[in-house]
Amino acid sequence: MLLSVLQANASVMDVEANLRTIDDAAHRAAQAGAGLLLTPELFPVGYAPLRLHAELDPATLPGIRERLADIARRHNIGLVYSLPAVAGDGNAWHITATLLDAEGNEVLNYAKVHLFGPEEHKAFVGAQEPPAVVDFNGIRTSMLICYDVEFPEAVRAAATRGAELLLVPTALSAGFNNVPQVLIRARALESQLNVAYANHSGHEDVYSFLGGSVVAGPDGSLLAAAGDFPTLLFAEVGTETVKAARNEVPYLRERRPELYKKWDQRA
């Protein structure tokens, strides 16, 4: 499958402008033959946790989701987007990611487990459910969000559930260059799957973003990489390279989780 990754600058609380950016990217990606467009963390509303908590009316979220589904349908392309969602008790929000198929149907949802920094902790609550896996265009696909991917346990949880492709909307600030340049490739290598990482670029609210979106292969190779500016990346991802990597070095088969639990208990 040809995968497309949007790196762009969102406008905080300007849903119309952000949806136009996604719509344009979906059009260009579909024209290029991509089966899926991955967009950054909270892109439809912009990344500004405290402003979102103060200003965003959760009653508007279903309408935003339907418009995103319409974008997927009109361009006949799968789409990953990230939005706030009301948590179970109704008094708090999660950061979520949703995978749509080319008909605009929701096929996978994920809520962020690891929140980063004081503002996210004030505005959101961390979820607890592990990443689920679905078959998407013949590839076993899962999702994490931003800081989640920096924890090897989270990526391994997706891999042990059968994931061959991991989609990661992110909002990574400038100064953390080692995350896309080193860590994402290491996560792909150690869990032997494709990892696509979509970041913001430019300035939003009080944040300056790194850009640097990447796609890494299951052998740690770099399949696509962005610089600092808005762009649309493309990379071919599939199952054969995953199978080859896992057959050559059987990390997943040769794990010893019961032993690791004993180690944790003795720590």
mmCIF file of C-alpha atoms in Angstrom:
data_model
loop_
_atom_site.group_PDB
_atom_site.id
_atom_site.type_symbol
_atom_site.label_atom_id
_atom_site.label_comp_id
_atom_site.label_asym_id
_atom_site.label_seq_id
_atom_site.Cartn_x
_atom_site.Cartn_y
_atom_site.Cartn_z
ATOM 1 C CA MET A 1 0.000 0.000 0.000
ATOM 2 C CA LEU A 2 1.169 3.496 -0.775
ATOM 3 C CA LEU A 3 0.950 5.464 2.491
ATOM 4 C CA SER A 4 0.797 9.268 2.672
ATOM 5 C CA VAL A 5 1.807 11.345 5.717
ATOM 6 C CA LEU A 6 0.707 14.943 6.149
ATOM 7 C CA GLN A 7 3.077 17.364 7.854
ATOM 8 C CA ALA A 8 1.480 20.790 8.166
ATOM 9 C CA ASN A 9 0.786 23.806 10.356
ATOM 10 C CA ALA A 10 -2.675 23.860 11.960
ATOM 11 C CA SER A 11 -4.569 26.948 13.132
ATOM 12 C CA VAL A 12 -5.732 26.564 16.740
ATOM 13 C CA MET A 13 -9.543 26.516 16.966
ATOM 14 C CA ASP A 14 -9.894 27.223 13.228
ATOM 15 C CA VAL A 15 -11.563 23.977 12.228
ATOM 16 C CA GLU A 16 -12.524 25.256 8.771
ATOM 17 C CA ALA A 17 -8.927 26.059 7.828
ATOM 18 C CA ASN A 18 -7.604 22.792 9.219
ATOM 19 C CA LEU A 19 -10.218 20.702 7.415
ATOM 20 C CA ARG A 20 -9.332 22.489 4.169
ATOM 21 C CA THR A 21 -5.707 21.460 4.701
ATOM 22 C CA ILE A 22 -6.723 17.832 5.286
ATOM 23 C CA ASP A 23 -9.098 17.904 2.310
ATOM 24 C CA ASP A 24 -6.356 19.208 0.017
ATOM 25 C CA ALA A 25 -3.886 16.611 1.294
ATOM 26 C CA ALA A 26 -6.436 13.817 0.839
ATOM 27 C CA HIS A 27 -7.022 14.963 -2.748
ATOM 28 C CA ARG A 28 -3.299 15.022 -3.539
ATOM 29 C CA ALA A 29 -2.672 11.716 -1.805
ATOM 30 C CA ALA A 30 -5.531 9.994 -3.617
ATOM 31 C CA GLN A 31 -4.359 11.410 -6.957
ATOM 32 C CA ALA A 32 -0.944 9.866 -6.265
ATOM 33 C CA GLY A 33 -2.527 6.479 -5.597
ATOM 34 C CA ALA A 34 -2.210 6.393 -1.803
ATOM 35 C CA GLY A 35 -4.546 4.146 0.143
ATOM 36 C CA LEU A 36 -4.227 6.041 3.420
ATOM 37 C CA LEU A 37 -3.533 9.564 4.702
ATOM 38 C CA LEU A 38 -2.079 9.964 8.211
ATOM 39 C CA THR A 39 -2.498 13.389 9.850
ATOM 40 C CA PRO A 40 -0.900 14.875 13.017
ATOM 41 C CA GLU A 41 -2.150 14.816 16.614
ATOM 42 C CA LEU A 42 -5.241 17.003 17.240
ATOM 43 C CA PHE A 43 -4.751 18.589 13.808
ATOM 44 C CA PRO A 44 -8.436 19.369 13.042
ATOM 45 C CA VAL A 45 -8.610 21.668 16.089
ATOM 46 C CA GLY A 46 -4.926 22.574 16.456
ATOM 47 C CA TYR A 47 -2.584 21.546 19.237
ATOM 48 C CA ALA A 48 -3.144 23.739 22.322
ATOM 49 C CA PRO A 49 -4.323 21.568 25.241
ATOM 50 C CA LEU A 50 -5.343 24.331 27.658
ATOM 51 C CA ARG A 51 -7.111 26.389 24.997
ATOM 52 C CA LEU A 52 -8.968 23.327 23.766
ATOM 53 C CA HIS A 53 -10.061 22.512 27.291
ATOM 54 C CA ALA A 54 -11.303 26.083 27.810
ATOM 55 C CA GLU A 55 -12.763 26.889 24.401
ATOM 56 C CA LEU A 56 -13.787 23.725 22.553
ATOM 57 C CA ASP A 57 -17.435 22.726 22.851
ATOM 58 C CA PRO A 58 -17.512 18.904 22.833
ATOM 59 C CA ALA A 59 -20.938 19.070 21.203
ATOM 60 C CA THR A 60 -19.162 20.151 17.988
ATOM 61 C CA LEU A 61 -17.019 17.009 17.808
ATOM 62 C CA PRO A 62 -19.552 14.676 16.108
ATOM 63 C CA GLY A 63 -19.953 17.216 13.315
ATOM 64 C CA ILE A 64 -16.198 17.473 12.835
ATOM 65 C CA ARG A 65 -15.938 13.690 12.709
ATOM 66 C CA GLU A 66 -18.655 13.490 10.064
ATOM 67 C CA ARG A 67 -16.888 16.077 7.921
ATOM 68 C CA LEU A 68 -13.675 14.072 8.162
ATOM 69 C CA ALA A 69 -15.595 10.953 7.137
ATOM 70 C CA ASP A 70 -16.921 12.905 4.152
ATOM 71 C CA ILE A 71 -13.353 13.808 3.148
ATOM 72 C CA ALA A 72 -12.409 10.122 3.166
ATOM 73 C CA ARG A 73 -15.500 9.195 1.119
ATOM 74 C CA ARG A 74 -15.125 11.951 -1.478
ATOM 75 C CA HIS A 75 -11.491 11.138 -2.133
ATOM 76 C CA ASN A 76 -11.885 7.380 -1.693
ATOM 77 C CA ILE A 77 -8.955 7.177 0.702
ATOM 78 C CA GLY A 78 -8.380 5.860 4.204
ATOM 79 C CA LEU A 79 -7.786 8.580 6.783
ATOM 80 C CA VAL A 80 -6.299 8.795 10.280
ATOM 81 C CA TYR A 81 -7.266 11.859 12.307
ATOM 82 C CA SER A 82 -6.860 12.825 15.965
ATOM 83 C CA LEU A 83 -9.397 14.690 18.113
ATOM 84 C CA PRO A 84 -10.333 15.130 21.765
ATOM 85 C CA ALA A 85 -13.067 12.788 22.985
ATOM 86 C CA VAL A 86 -15.123 12.829 26.161
ATOM 87 C CA ALA A 87 -13.843 10.193 28.585
ATOM 88 C CA GLY A 88 -16.135 7.630 30.179
ATOM 89 C CA ASP A 89 -17.122 9.687 33.205
ATOM 90 C CA GLY A 90 -18.037 12.692 31.059
ATOM 91 C CA ASN A 91 -15.946 15.129 33.104
ATOM 92 C CA ALA A 92 -12.632 14.628 31.335
ATOM 93 C CA TRP A 93 -11.284 14.209 27.834
ATOM 94 C CA HIS A 94 -8.967 11.780 26.111
ATOM 95 C CA ILE A 95 -6.753 12.487 23.115
ATOM 96 C CA THR A 96 -7.859 9.995 20.480
ATOM 97 C CA ALA A 97 -7.010 8.779 16.995
ATOM 98 C CA THR A 98 -9.467 7.278 14.515
ATOM 99 C CA LEU A 99 -8.832 5.227 11.390
ATOM 100 C CA LEU A 100 -11.440 5.538 8.641
ATOM 101 C CA ASP A 101 -11.710 3.342 5.576
ATOM 102 C CA ALA A 102 -12.217 4.786 2.099
ATOM 103 C CA GLU A 103 -15.996 4.792 2.624
ATOM 104 C CA GLY A 104 -15.652 6.914 5.748
ATOM 105 C CA ASN A 105 -16.409 4.083 8.173
ATOM 106 C CA GLU A 106 -14.594 3.999 11.518
ATOM 107 C CA VAL A 107 -12.531 0.814 11.645
ATOM 108 C CA LEU A 108 -10.195 1.532 14.580
ATOM 109 C CA ASN A 109 -10.081 3.905 17.539
ATOM 110 C CA TYR A 110 -7.350 4.518 20.088
ATOM 111 C CA ALA A 111 -7.032 6.779 23.149
ATOM 112 C CA LYS A 112 -3.629 8.118 24.220
ATOM 113 C CA VAL A 113 -2.170 6.356 27.262
ATOM 114 C CA HIS A 114 0.959 8.429 27.975
ATOM 115 C CA LEU A 115 0.321 12.158 28.323
ATOM 116 C CA PHE A 116 3.266 14.518 27.844
ATOM 117 C CA GLY A 117 3.916 17.610 29.920
ATOM 118 C CA PRO A 118 1.886 19.622 32.436
ATOM 119 C CA GLU A 119 -0.568 21.094 29.931
ATOM 120 C CA GLU A 120 -1.695 17.716 28.579
ATOM 121 C CA HIS A 121 -2.053 16.441 32.148
ATOM 122 C CA LYS A 122 -4.234 19.428 33.033
ATOM 123 C CA ALA A 123 -6.438 19.186 29.942
ATOM 124 C CA PHE A 124 -6.743 15.422 29.421
ATOM 125 C CA VAL A 125 -6.665 12.076 31.185
ATOM 126 C CA GLY A 126 -4.560 9.124 30.107
ATOM 127 C CA ALA A 127 -6.393 6.062 28.814
ATOM 128 C CA GLN A 128 -5.669 2.474 29.796
ATOM 129 C CA GLU A 129 -6.714 0.280 26.865
ATOM 130 C CA PRO A 130 -3.967 -1.366 24.768
ATOM 131 C CA PRO A 131 -3.676 -0.636 21.046
ATOM 132 C CA ALA A 132 -6.033 -2.768 18.999
ATOM 133 C CA VAL A 133 -5.200 -4.195 15.561
ATOM 134 C CA VAL A 134 -7.347 -4.412 12.421
ATOM 135 C CA ASP A 135 -6.823 -5.573 8.868
ATOM 136 C CA PHE A 136 -6.572 -2.486 6.651
ATOM 137 C CA ASN A 137 -5.997 -3.004 2.928
ATOM 138 C CA GLY A 138 -4.394 -6.358 3.698
ATOM 139 C CA ILE A 139 -2.020 -5.008 6.361
ATOM 140 C CA ARG A 140 -2.464 -5.601 10.093
ATOM 141 C CA THR A 141 -2.666 -2.032 11.369
ATOM 142 C CA SER A 142 -2.578 -0.373 14.791
ATOM 143 C CA MET A 143 -2.231 3.135 16.253
ATOM 144 C CA LEU A 144 -0.469 5.005 19.044
ATOM 145 C CA ILE A 145 -0.313 8.760 19.666
ATOM 146 C CA CYS A 146 2.831 10.876 20.029
ATOM 147 C CA TYR A 147 4.522 10.216 23.408
ATOM 148 C CA ASP A 148 3.124 6.657 23.451
ATOM 149 C CA VAL A 149 5.569 5.562 20.776
ATOM 150 C CA GLU A 150 8.519 6.601 22.942
ATOM 151 C CA PHE A 151 7.713 3.689 25.275
ATOM 152 C CA PRO A 152 8.901 0.347 23.879
ATOM 153 C CA GLU A 153 6.175 -1.439 25.845
ATOM 154 C CA ALA A 154 3.440 0.372 23.906
ATOM 155 C CA VAL A 155 4.882 -0.481 20.489
ATOM 156 C CA ARG A 156 5.550 -4.056 21.555
ATOM 157 C CA ALA A 157 1.905 -4.342 22.704
ATOM 158 C CA ALA A 158 0.810 -3.548 19.161
ATOM 159 C CA ALA A 159 3.379 -5.903 17.631
ATOM 160 C CA THR A 160 2.468 -8.855 19.846
ATOM 161 C CA ARG A 161 -1.164 -8.369 18.801
ATOM 162 C CA GLY A 162 -0.074 -8.832 15.204
ATOM 163 C CA ALA A 163 0.494 -5.268 13.975
ATOM 164 C CA GLU A 164 2.560 -4.875 10.802
ATOM 165 C CA LEU A 165 1.916 -1.137 10.432
ATOM 166 C CA LEU A 166 1.821 1.370 13.288
ATOM 167 C CA LEU A 167 0.266 4.786 12.616
ATOM 168 C CA VAL A 168 1.308 7.594 14.972
ATOM 169 C CA PRO A 169 -0.226 11.094 14.884
ATOM 170 C CA THR A 170 2.103 13.343 16.875
ATOM 171 C CA ALA A 171 2.743 16.895 18.058
ATOM 172 C CA LEU A 172 6.488 16.959 18.708
ATOM 173 C CA SER A 173 8.131 20.229 19.705
ATOM 174 C CA ALA A 174 11.382 21.526 18.249
ATOM 175 C CA GLY A 175 14.464 20.301 20.047
ATOM 176 C CA PHE A 176 13.511 16.619 20.215
ATOM 177 C CA ASN A 177 15.223 15.634 16.974
ATOM 178 C CA ASN A 178 16.319 12.240 18.275
ATOM 179 C CA VAL A 179 12.728 11.050 18.466
ATOM 180 C CA PRO A 180 12.093 10.851 14.698
ATOM 181 C CA GLN A 181 15.720 10.430 13.702
ATOM 182 C CA VAL A 182 16.670 7.669 16.152
ATOM 183 C CA LEU A 183 13.834 6.449 18.340
ATOM 184 C CA ILE A 184 11.165 5.849 15.670
ATOM 185 C CA ARG A 185 13.579 3.779 13.608
ATOM 186 C CA ALA A 186 14.589 1.835 16.723
ATOM 187 C CA ARG A 187 10.948 1.117 17.571
ATOM 188 C CA ALA A 188 10.345 -0.143 14.043
ATOM 189 C CA LEU A 189 13.441 -2.349 14.198
ATOM 190 C CA GLU A 190 12.932 -3.838 17.661
ATOM 191 C CA SER A 191 9.249 -4.699 17.042
ATOM 192 C CA GLN A 192 9.784 -5.379 13.322
ATOM 193 C CA LEU A 193 6.924 -3.376 11.845
ATOM 194 C CA ASN A 194 6.407 -0.282 9.706
ATOM 195 C CA VAL A 195 6.009 2.929 11.721
ATOM 196 C CA ALA A 196 4.546 6.121 10.237
ATOM 197 C CA TYR A 197 4.923 9.280 12.337
ATOM 198 C CA ALA A 198 3.055 12.478 11.325
ATOM 199 C CA ASN A 199 4.032 15.755 13.017
ATOM 200 C CA HIS A 200 2.993 19.399 12.906
ATOM 201 C CA SER A 201 5.309 22.063 11.506
ATOM 202 C CA GLY A 202 5.656 25.742 12.335
ATOM 203 C CA HIS A 203 4.109 27.575 15.291
ATOM 204 C CA GLU A 204 0.728 26.976 16.935
ATOM 205 C CA ASP A 205 -0.370 28.848 20.047
ATOM 206 C CA VAL A 206 2.758 28.798 22.285
ATOM 207 C CA TYR A 207 4.339 25.783 20.581
ATOM 208 C CA SER A 208 7.085 25.520 17.972
ATOM 209 C CA PHE A 209 7.028 22.167 16.213
ATOM 210 C CA LEU A 210 9.923 20.173 14.865
ATOM 211 C CA GLY A 211 8.405 18.763 11.710
ATOM 212 C CA GLY A 212 10.627 15.810 10.885
ATOM 213 C CA SER A 213 7.823 13.351 10.097
ATOM 214 C CA VAL A 214 9.129 9.907 9.122
ATOM 215 C CA VAL A 215 8.177 6.457 7.917
ATOM 216 C CA ALA A 216 10.465 3.633 9.090
ATOM 217 C CA GLY A 217 10.563 0.050 7.856
ATOM 218 C CA PRO A 218 10.674 -3.152 9.946
ATOM 219 C CA ASP A 219 14.449 -3.388 9.539
ATOM 220 C CA GLY A 220 14.893 0.160 10.862
ATOM 221 C CA SER A 221 15.415 1.611 7.409
ATOM 222 C CA LEU A 222 14.166 5.104 6.610
ATOM 223 C CA LEU A 223 11.408 4.925 3.992
ATOM 224 C CA ALA A 224 10.525 8.638 3.955
ATOM 225 C CA ALA A 225 11.506 11.736 5.934
ATOM 226 C CA ALA A 226 10.433 15.373 6.076
ATOM 227 C CA GLY A 227 12.307 18.535 6.949
ATOM 228 C CA ASP A 228 10.933 21.528 8.837
ATOM 229 C CA PHE A 229 8.237 22.686 6.429
ATOM 230 C CA PRO A 230 4.762 21.518 5.393
ATOM 231 C CA THR A 231 4.878 18.554 3.051
ATOM 232 C CA LEU A 232 3.147 15.355 2.027
ATOM 233 C CA LEU A 233 5.324 12.262 2.377
ATOM 234 C CA PHE A 234 4.803 8.988 0.535
ATOM 235 C CA ALA A 235 6.130 5.523 1.317
ATOM 236 C CA GLU A 236 5.319 1.984 0.227
ATOM 237 C CA VAL A 237 4.511 -0.285 3.175
ATOM 238 C CA GLY A 238 3.531 -3.930 3.180
ATOM 239 C CA THR A 239 3.671 -7.306 4.852
ATOM 240 C CA GLU A 240 6.543 -9.055 3.067
ATOM 241 C CA THR A 241 9.267 -6.931 4.635
ATOM 242 C CA VAL A 242 7.690 -7.497 8.053
ATOM 243 C CA LYS A 243 7.666 -11.269 7.547
ATOM 244 C CA ALA A 244 11.241 -11.240 6.302
ATOM 245 C CA ALA A 245 12.490 -9.227 9.300
ATOM 246 C CA ARG A 246 10.658 -11.441 11.788
ATOM 247 C CA ASN A 247 11.976 -14.605 10.177
ATOM 248 C CA GLU A 248 15.569 -13.364 10.072
ATOM 249 C CA VAL A 249 15.686 -12.297 13.741
ATOM 250 C CA PRO A 250 12.747 -13.720 15.773
ATOM 251 C CA TYR A 251 12.527 -11.038 18.465
ATOM 252 C CA LEU A 252 8.800 -11.516 19.000
ATOM 253 C CA ARG A 253 8.887 -15.324 19.114
ATOM 254 C CA GLU A 254 11.829 -15.428 21.473
ATOM 255 C CA ARG A 255 10.536 -12.981 24.050
ATOM 256 C CA ARG A 256 10.309 -14.337 27.620
ATOM 257 C CA PRO A 257 7.471 -12.288 29.174
ATOM 258 C CA GLU A 258 7.079 -14.497 32.255
ATOM 259 C CA LEU A 259 10.742 -14.028 33.074
ATOM 260 C CA TYR A 260 10.451 -10.274 32.588
ATOM 261 C CA LYS A 261 7.551 -10.182 35.059
ATOM 262 C CA LYS A 262 9.788 -11.860 37.636
ATOM 263 C CA TRP A 263 12.471 -9.287 36.968
ATOM 264 C CA ASP A 264 9.949 -6.477 37.532
ATOM 265 C CA GLN A 265 8.825 -8.051 40.788
ATOM 266 C CA ARG A 266 12.427 -8.223 41.980
ATOM 267 C CA ALA A 267 13.261 -4.647 40.974
#
